[in-house]
Amino acid sequence: MQTGPIPTVRAARTDDAPQICELLNTIDTIEIGAPETDLHTVEADLTHSEVDLAQDSWLAFDGDRLVAYALVWSDSGGERVDIDHYVLPDHQAAGERLLELAGERCRGMARDNGATRAVVHLHLNQRPTIDTGILVRRGWHTVRRYQVMVRDLTPHQEPLPEPPAGVTLRACTDEADRRRAHALVEETFAEHFDHQPRTYAQWLDDIDAARLDWSLVWIASTPDTGDAAVLLSRNDRAGMGWVRNLGVVKAARGRGIGGHLLRHAFGVYAALGRDRLGLGVDTLNETGALRLYEAHGMRMHYAVDTWEVTLPVSGH
């Protein structure tokens, strides 16, 4: 446990990204055994158009050493607010201080959205570096569990699959198809836990579209349903290729389209020389996504819990 004075706290700046990335990778190594945070991911968070670093971010330092980091944002337009929070194990007082500051900002965001309360979510490794007793004492509780799943690939030796009868794939290489990909993500994820509707412009910002290789985003179509499914993947992570979204419209489910898109991604990423492909899945997903991924050889890499707290907003 930390001893001595609570470290210095200030807002983050964009030029803090390398130091924040180093902190996150230290925590990755503690929690999952290896560093898996890329600098560009941190930079994208710090430069997101809906984040005001002066109000929405905090860094805690012990001397020159960064020991805790928090960021808040609200893309719901209402009561739902999110926190990212990271702290080194021996600096729990700093972590709790940032949690307190972030909570106050969440109240303000919800108030600005016209809500009477802030319903705040925080995603943490199931064995996090923060002392979860701090969260429990402050009224937090777990509401969901996600799994980060991976499949090992044999570079250059994974064949592309034959599509189910009548199914065709196309990459999203033009603006019209990118807009279709967004519409399919919104449709297929609309009923998923914690999905927040996003406009096309907001979605492009969220996915850091400037860095996205659109040839690795595919739409599947069938003669009877038209555009039926989308898989959005990205190849800019150092540790593995990543599937951000895989969704199939209700009318086309149960026909092997999701599995085909997944196997297609395995083949494409192996051809690119990748040896691993990963994704995140809600373990309570009612579409059976977890079973689909397990059936295609994916295994759990680590688990993430969603913690929730409800904070009343003053003035209501």
XYZ file of N, CA, C and O in Angstrom, residues 113-241:
516
model
N -26.246 16.845 -19.579
C -27.113 16.108 -20.506
C -28.580 16.157 -20.103
O -29.428 15.568 -20.779
N -28.871 16.826 -18.981
C -30.247 16.939 -18.525
C -30.737 15.761 -17.706
O -31.943 15.624 -17.459
N -29.819 14.902 -17.262
C -30.197 13.713 -16.499
C -30.228 14.020 -15.004
O -29.575 14.954 -14.529
N -30.960 13.201 -14.260
C -31.072 13.369 -12.812
C -30.072 12.508 -12.053
O -29.975 12.607 -10.832
N -29.350 11.647 -12.775
C -28.342 10.796 -12.156
C -27.301 10.436 -13.202
O -27.545 10.551 -14.407
N -26.152 10.009 -12.734
C -25.104 9.495 -13.617
C -24.977 7.995 -13.369
O -24.735 7.573 -12.235
N -25.171 7.211 -14.406
C -24.960 5.761 -14.329
C -23.609 5.498 -14.996
O -23.473 5.614 -16.211
N -22.618 5.172 -14.165
C -21.225 5.159 -14.607
C -20.726 3.724 -14.754
O -20.962 2.894 -13.869
N -20.037 3.470 -15.844
C -19.444 2.153 -16.082
C -17.924 2.259 -16.166
O -17.381 3.227 -16.699
N -17.286 1.229 -15.644
C -15.831 1.114 -15.628
C -15.478 -0.324 -15.965
O -15.987 -1.254 -15.325
N -14.641 -0.537 -16.971
C -14.230 -1.882 -17.372
C -12.872 -2.203 -16.758
O -11.904 -1.460 -16.953
N -12.817 -3.311 -16.016
C -11.590 -3.712 -15.337
C -11.311 -5.192 -15.563
O -12.239 -6.009 -15.603
N -10.034 -5.523 -15.661
C -9.639 -6.916 -15.665
C -10.245 -7.615 -14.441
O -10.402 -7.000 -13.390
N -10.597 -8.886 -14.597
C -11.224 -9.579 -13.469
C -10.310 -9.663 -12.243
O -10.773 -9.853 -11.127
N -9.006 -9.501 -12.459
C -8.052 -9.394 -11.351
C -7.277 -8.098 -11.543
O -6.115 -8.100 -11.952
N -7.900 -6.961 -11.212
C -7.316 -5.661 -11.560
C -6.261 -5.199 -10.567
O -6.166 -5.701 -9.442
N -5.502 -4.201 -10.994
C -4.498 -3.631 -10.099
C -5.125 -2.730 -9.041
O -4.517 -2.507 -7.997
N -6.324 -2.205 -9.297
C -6.988 -1.416 -8.264
C -7.528 -2.364 -7.195
O -7.951 -3.489 -7.489
N -7.512 -1.922 -5.955
C -8.127 -2.662 -4.854
C -9.641 -2.546 -5.014
O -10.216 -1.463 -4.839
N -10.314 -3.637 -5.366
C -11.751 -3.562 -5.619
C -12.547 -3.227 -4.359
O -13.702 -2.812 -4.460
N -11.922 -3.382 -3.192
C -12.589 -2.944 -1.969
C -12.900 -1.460 -1.995
O -13.906 -1.013 -1.426
N -12.044 -0.681 -2.656
C -12.295 0.757 -2.813
C -13.579 0.976 -3.588
O -14.420 1.810 -3.223
N -13.748 0.215 -4.657
C -14.952 0.345 -5.473
C -16.192 -0.047 -4.677
O -17.209 0.659 -4.699
N -16.119 -1.165 -3.986
C -17.274 -1.651 -3.233
C -17.683 -0.640 -2.163
O -18.877 -0.349 -1.981
N -16.710 -0.081 -1.470
C -17.021 0.921 -0.441
C -17.700 2.147 -1.027
O -18.472 2.827 -0.341
N -17.429 2.426 -2.290
C -18.014 3.594 -2.946
C -19.299 3.259 -3.701
O -19.811 4.089 -4.455
N -19.804 2.059 -3.512
C -21.098 1.699 -4.092
C -21.064 1.035 -5.446
O -22.111 0.809 -6.053
N -19.874 0.711 -5.940
C -19.755 0.037 -7.227
C -20.090 -1.446 -7.083
O -19.865 -2.051 -6.034
N -20.596 -2.032 -8.169
C -20.842 -3.469 -8.223
C -20.695 -3.935 -9.656
O -20.798 -3.134 -10.604
N -20.431 -5.207 -9.863
C -20.259 -5.728 -11.218
C -21.612 -6.029 -11.843
O -22.533 -6.509 -11.175
N -21.728 -5.732 -13.159
C -22.994 -5.958 -13.869
C -22.832 -6.820 -15.118
O -23.821 -7.291 -15.678
N -21.600 -7.042 -15.556
C -21.408 -7.790 -16.800
C -19.986 -8.321 -16.851
O -19.076 -7.752 -16.226
N -19.789 -9.401 -17.575
C -18.443 -9.909 -17.809
C -18.231 -10.102 -19.307
O -19.097 -10.630 -20.009
N -17.083 -9.666 -19.764
C -16.666 -9.851 -21.148
C -15.441 -10.755 -21.180
O -14.699 -10.851 -20.202
N -15.261 -11.413 -22.297
C -14.043 -12.179 -22.505
C -13.305 -11.618 -23.711
O -13.925 -11.339 -24.746
N -12.016 -11.431 -23.567
C -11.159 -11.199 -24.729
C -10.702 -12.572 -25.185
O -10.104 -13.329 -24.424
N -11.057 -12.898 -26.430
C -10.774 -14.221 -26.967
C -9.758 -14.106 -28.095
O -9.710 -13.101 -28.817
N -8.953 -15.129 -28.261
C -7.939 -15.139 -29.315
C -7.950 -16.487 -30.031
O -8.367 -17.509 -29.475
N -7.494 -16.457 -31.254
C -7.215 -17.684 -31.994
C -5.823 -17.569 -32.585
O -5.491 -16.561 -33.226
N -5.002 -18.569 -32.337
C -3.674 -18.603 -32.932
C -3.792 -18.959 -34.404
O -4.581 -19.842 -34.793
N -3.022 -18.267 -35.234
C -3.023 -18.481 -36.682
C -1.668 -19.009 -37.122
O -0.642 -18.702 -36.514
N -1.673 -19.770 -38.196
C -0.432 -20.199 -38.817
C -0.173 -19.280 -40.003
O -0.887 -19.343 -41.002
N 0.790 -18.363 -39.889
C 0.992 -17.375 -40.953
C 1.145 -18.032 -42.325
O 1.875 -19.010 -42.486
N 0.383 -17.476 -43.283
C 0.446 -17.875 -44.688
C -0.059 -19.292 -44.933
O 0.127 -19.829 -46.025
N -0.728 -19.904 -43.943
C -1.190 -21.281 -44.134
C -2.634 -21.492 -43.686
O -3.038 -22.609 -43.379
N -3.420 -20.427 -43.653
C -4.841 -20.550 -43.308
C -5.642 -20.288 -44.582
O -5.692 -19.161 -45.069
N -6.297 -21.294 -45.149
C -7.014 -21.085 -46.408
C -8.253 -20.225 -46.218
O -8.889 -20.240 -45.158
N -8.582 -19.462 -47.254
C -9.840 -18.727 -47.236
C -10.989 -19.713 -47.422
O -10.908 -20.621 -48.252
N -12.078 -19.554 -46.672
C -13.171 -20.526 -46.738
C -14.066 -20.318 -47.957
O -14.159 -19.208 -48.489
N -14.724 -21.383 -48.361
C -15.763 -21.265 -49.373
C -17.007 -20.668 -48.714
O -17.404 -21.101 -47.635
N -17.639 -19.698 -49.344
C -18.808 -19.080 -48.713
C -20.023 -19.998 -48.751
O -20.131 -20.865 -49.634
N -20.951 -19.841 -47.802
C -22.232 -20.543 -47.898
C -22.928 -20.165 -49.204
O -22.667 -19.108 -49.785
N -23.810 -21.018 -49.651
C -24.487 -20.802 -50.935
C -25.148 -19.425 -50.986
O -25.899 -19.053 -50.083
N -24.826 -18.668 -52.023
C -25.448 -17.376 -52.248
C -24.833 -16.212 -51.497
O -25.213 -15.065 -51.711
N -23.883 -16.498 -50.617
C -23.279 -15.426 -49.819
C -22.087 -14.836 -50.554
O -21.220 -15.563 -51.046
N -22.035 -13.523 -50.646
C -20.894 -12.829 -51.244
C -20.341 -11.821 -50.238
O -21.077 -11.290 -49.405
N -19.043 -11.574 -50.341
C -18.377 -10.597 -49.481
C -17.817 -9.469 -50.325
O -17.358 -9.689 -51.448
N -17.822 -8.268 -49.754
C -17.129 -7.150 -50.396
C -16.476 -6.308 -49.313
O -16.982 -6.206 -48.191
N -15.342 -5.735 -49.651
C -14.638 -4.843 -48.729
C -15.231 -3.448 -48.826
O -15.770 -3.051 -49.869
N -15.104 -2.687 -47.751
C -15.693 -1.348 -47.691
C -14.696 -0.309 -48.186
O -14.188 0.515 -47.414
N -14.440 -0.341 -49.478
C -13.410 0.530 -50.032
C -13.943 1.865 -50.540
O -13.172 2.727 -50.938
N -15.276 2.064 -50.540
C -15.797 3.372 -50.948
C -16.729 3.917 -49.866
O -17.125 3.219 -48.937
N -17.066 5.184 -50.002
C -17.847 5.876 -48.975
C -19.210 5.239 -48.766
O -19.681 5.103 -47.629
N -19.857 4.826 -49.841
C -21.185 4.229 -49.708
C -21.132 2.962 -48.861
O -21.997 2.739 -47.993
N -20.121 2.129 -49.089
C -20.015 0.898 -48.312
C -19.611 1.174 -46.868
O -20.000 0.447 -45.945
N -18.844 2.216 -46.638
C -18.501 2.572 -45.256
C -19.747 3.000 -44.487
O -19.927 2.647 -43.315
N -20.609 3.732 -45.165
C -21.873 4.116 -44.528
C -22.760 2.890 -44.301
O -23.468 2.803 -43.287
N -22.723 1.931 -45.217
C -23.484 0.696 -45.019
C -22.922 -0.081 -43.833
O -23.668 -0.656 -43.043
N -21.597 -0.108 -43.694
C -20.990 -0.806 -42.561
C -21.463 -0.184 -41.253
O -21.824 -0.891 -40.302
N -21.486 1.145 -41.201
C -21.970 1.824 -39.992
C -23.416 1.460 -39.719
O -23.785 1.136 -38.570
N -24.259 1.494 -40.737
C -25.683 1.173 -40.550
C -25.860 -0.261 -40.060
O -26.713 -0.530 -39.194
N -25.054 -1.182 -40.569
C -25.153 -2.577 -40.141
C -24.679 -2.754 -38.695
O -25.263 -3.528 -37.935
N -23.621 -2.034 -38.310
C -23.179 -2.092 -36.917
C -24.289 -1.585 -36.006
O -24.619 -2.209 -34.983
N -24.894 -0.462 -36.365
C -25.968 0.093 -35.537
C -27.148 -0.869 -35.439
O -27.716 -1.070 -34.358
N -27.516 -1.486 -36.552
C -28.660 -2.402 -36.551
C -28.377 -3.670 -35.756
O -29.199 -4.109 -34.945
N -27.216 -4.257 -35.974
C -26.947 -5.563 -35.370
C -26.533 -5.473 -33.908
O -26.631 -6.473 -33.180
N -26.100 -4.305 -33.472
C -25.709 -4.139 -32.070
C -26.724 -3.348 -31.255
O -26.506 -3.104 -30.075
N -27.845 -2.972 -31.860
C -28.813 -2.094 -31.202
C -29.311 -2.660 -29.881
O -29.554 -1.911 -28.923
N -29.466 -3.983 -29.795
C -30.015 -4.593 -28.586
C -28.931 -5.125 -27.655
O -29.245 -5.738 -26.632
N -27.671 -4.904 -27.985
C -26.588 -5.384 -27.135
C -26.478 -4.529 -25.885
O -26.750 -3.323 -25.900
N -26.041 -5.145 -24.812
C -25.856 -4.448 -23.539
C -24.934 -3.250 -23.719
O -23.840 -3.364 -24.269
N -25.406 -2.093 -23.278
C -24.616 -0.865 -23.228
C -24.290 -0.257 -24.593
O -23.410 0.602 -24.693
N -24.956 -0.713 -25.655
C -24.704 -0.078 -26.956
C -25.277 1.338 -26.957
O -26.423 1.556 -26.564
N -24.469 2.280 -27.411
C -24.897 3.672 -27.527
C -24.974 4.034 -29.013
O -23.966 3.931 -29.724
N -26.144 4.429 -29.508
C -26.253 4.806 -30.924
C -25.284 5.934 -31.281
O -25.115 6.874 -30.499
N -24.670 5.816 -32.440
C -23.698 6.807 -32.883
C -24.010 7.216 -34.312
O -24.348 6.384 -35.156
N -23.899 8.522 -34.596
C -24.009 8.974 -35.972
C -22.800 8.473 -36.769
O -21.804 8.006 -36.190
N -22.883 8.588 -38.079
C -21.762 8.149 -38.905
C -20.486 8.908 -38.548
O -19.414 8.298 -38.387
N -20.591 10.233 -38.363
C -19.400 11.027 -38.025
C -18.846 10.623 -36.666
O -17.623 10.511 -36.490
N -19.714 10.405 -35.683
C -19.254 9.975 -34.363
C -18.575 8.613 -34.436
O -17.544 8.380 -33.794
N -19.164 7.714 -35.209
C -18.608 6.366 -35.360
C -17.219 6.417 -35.985
O -16.305 5.724 -35.521
N -17.048 7.226 -37.014
C -15.729 7.363 -37.633
C -14.701 7.835 -36.617
O -13.551 7.374 -36.608
N -15.116 8.749 -35.748
C -14.216 9.232 -34.695
C -13.898 8.105 -33.706
O -12.745 7.901 -33.325
N -14.927 7.359 -33.324
C -14.751 6.284 -32.352
C -13.774 5.215 -32.834
O -12.993 4.670 -32.042
N -13.852 4.882 -34.116
C -13.019 3.786 -34.637
C -11.673 4.291 -35.154
O -10.895 3.495 -35.708
N -11.384 5.583 -34.951
C -10.117 6.154 -35.424
C -9.939 5.829 -36.906
O -8.971 5.205 -37.336
N -10.939 6.276 -37.687
C -11.053 5.862 -39.084
C -9.834 6.221 -39.924
O -9.529 5.539 -40.910
N -9.124 7.270 -39.556
C -7.951 7.675 -40.334
C -6.878 6.588 -40.330
O -6.066 6.509 -41.264
N -6.866 5.755 -39.299
C -5.871 4.687 -39.193
C -6.402 3.338 -39.673
O -5.659 2.351 -39.696
N -7.671 3.270 -40.028
C -8.304 1.997 -40.351
C -8.027 1.598 -41.799
O -8.148 2.410 -42.719
N -7.655 0.336 -42.002
C -7.520 -0.227 -43.352
C -8.890 -0.757 -43.753
O -9.320 -1.825 -43.306
N -9.594 -0.012 -44.606
C -10.969 -0.360 -44.948
C -11.069 -1.628 -45.790
O -12.165 -2.190 -45.926
N -9.964 -2.091 -46.336
C -10.012 -3.364 -47.061
C -10.174 -4.542 -46.110
O -10.417 -5.678 -46.542
N -10.061 -4.279 -44.795
C -10.235 -5.314 -43.776
C -11.569 -5.170 -43.058
O -11.763 -5.685 -41.954
N -12.495 -4.462 -43.702
C -13.878 -4.360 -43.228
C -14.751 -4.946 -44.328
O -14.713 -4.479 -45.467
N -15.518 -5.973 -43.978
C -16.277 -6.703 -45.001
C -17.764 -6.715 -44.711
O -18.191 -6.836 -43.558
N -18.546 -6.617 -45.784
C -20.002 -6.758 -45.733
C -20.367 -8.039 -46.461
O -19.881 -8.296 -47.577
N -21.209 -8.851 -45.836
C -21.724 -10.072 -46.462
C -23.147 -9.825 -46.934
O -23.944 -9.208 -46.215
N -23.445 -10.315 -48.130
C -24.779 -10.134 -48.707
C -25.337 -11.474 -49.175
O -24.587 -12.395 -49.510
N -26.670 -11.541 -49.188
C -27.353 -12.712 -49.739
C -28.442 -12.230 -50.690
O -28.917 -11.088 -50.569
N -28.884 -13.064 -51.635
C -29.915 -12.631 -52.590
C -31.224 -12.234 -51.914
O -31.898 -11.310 -52.374
N -31.591 -12.901 -50.833
C -32.900 -12.641 -50.233
C -32.877 -11.555 -49.164
O -33.888 -10.876 -48.940
N -31.749 -11.359 -48.494
C -31.698 -10.361 -47.416
C -30.921 -9.111 -47.796
O -30.956 -8.118 -47.070
N -30.199 -9.140 -48.913
C -29.325 -8.015 -49.229
C -28.140 -8.006 -48.279
O -27.645 -9.066 -47.877
N -27.692 -6.806 -47.901
C -26.567 -6.714 -46.960
C -26.999 -7.303 -45.621
O -27.922 -6.810 -44.977
N -26.304 -8.364 -45.203
C -26.781 -9.164 -44.075
C -25.856 -9.156 -42.877
O -26.275 -9.512 -41.772
N -24.589 -8.784 -43.049
C -23.637 -8.889 -41.948
C -22.439 -8.000 -42.220
O -22.139 -7.650 -43.369
N -21.741 -7.663 -41.137
C -20.539 -6.843 -41.249
C -19.493 -7.362 -40.283
O -19.818 -7.819 -39.182
N -18.234 -7.318 -40.699
C -17.101 -7.584 -39.819
C -16.117 -6.445 -39.990
O -15.630 -6.198 -41.094
N -15.865 -5.742 -38.897
C -14.895 -4.647 -38.893
C -13.668 -5.122 -38.128
O -13.756 -5.470 -36.958
N -12.536 -5.165 -38.823
C -11.288 -5.599 -38.182
C -10.215 -4.560 -38.416
O -10.356 -3.677 -39.264
N -9.133 -4.666 -37.640
C -8.041 -3.728 -37.824
C -6.709 -4.430 -37.591
O -6.601 -5.346 -36.772
N -5.718 -3.934 -38.319
C -4.397 -4.571 -38.328
C -3.320 -3.641 -37.785
O -2.156 -3.755 -38.149
N -3.715 -2.721 -36.895
C -2.745 -1.746 -36.391
C -2.357 -1.983 -34.941
O -1.761 -1.124 -34.305
N -2.677 -3.140 -34.396
C -2.214 -3.506 -33.055
C -0.936 -4.327 -33.180
O -0.841 -5.215 -34.037
N 0.003 -4.041 -32.301
C 1.268 -4.771 -32.366
C 1.093 -6.237 -31.996
O 1.713 -7.123 -32.587
N 0.236 -6.514 -31.008
C 0.149 -7.867 -30.479
C -0.652 -8.836 -31.313
O -0.364 -10.043 -31.327
N -1.671 -8.340 -32.034
C -2.552 -9.242 -32.781
C -3.444 -8.443 -33.707
O -3.640 -7.240 -33.515
N -4.013 -9.110 -34.716
C -5.118 -8.521 -35.446
C -6.333 -8.477 -34.542
O -6.427 -9.248 -33.573
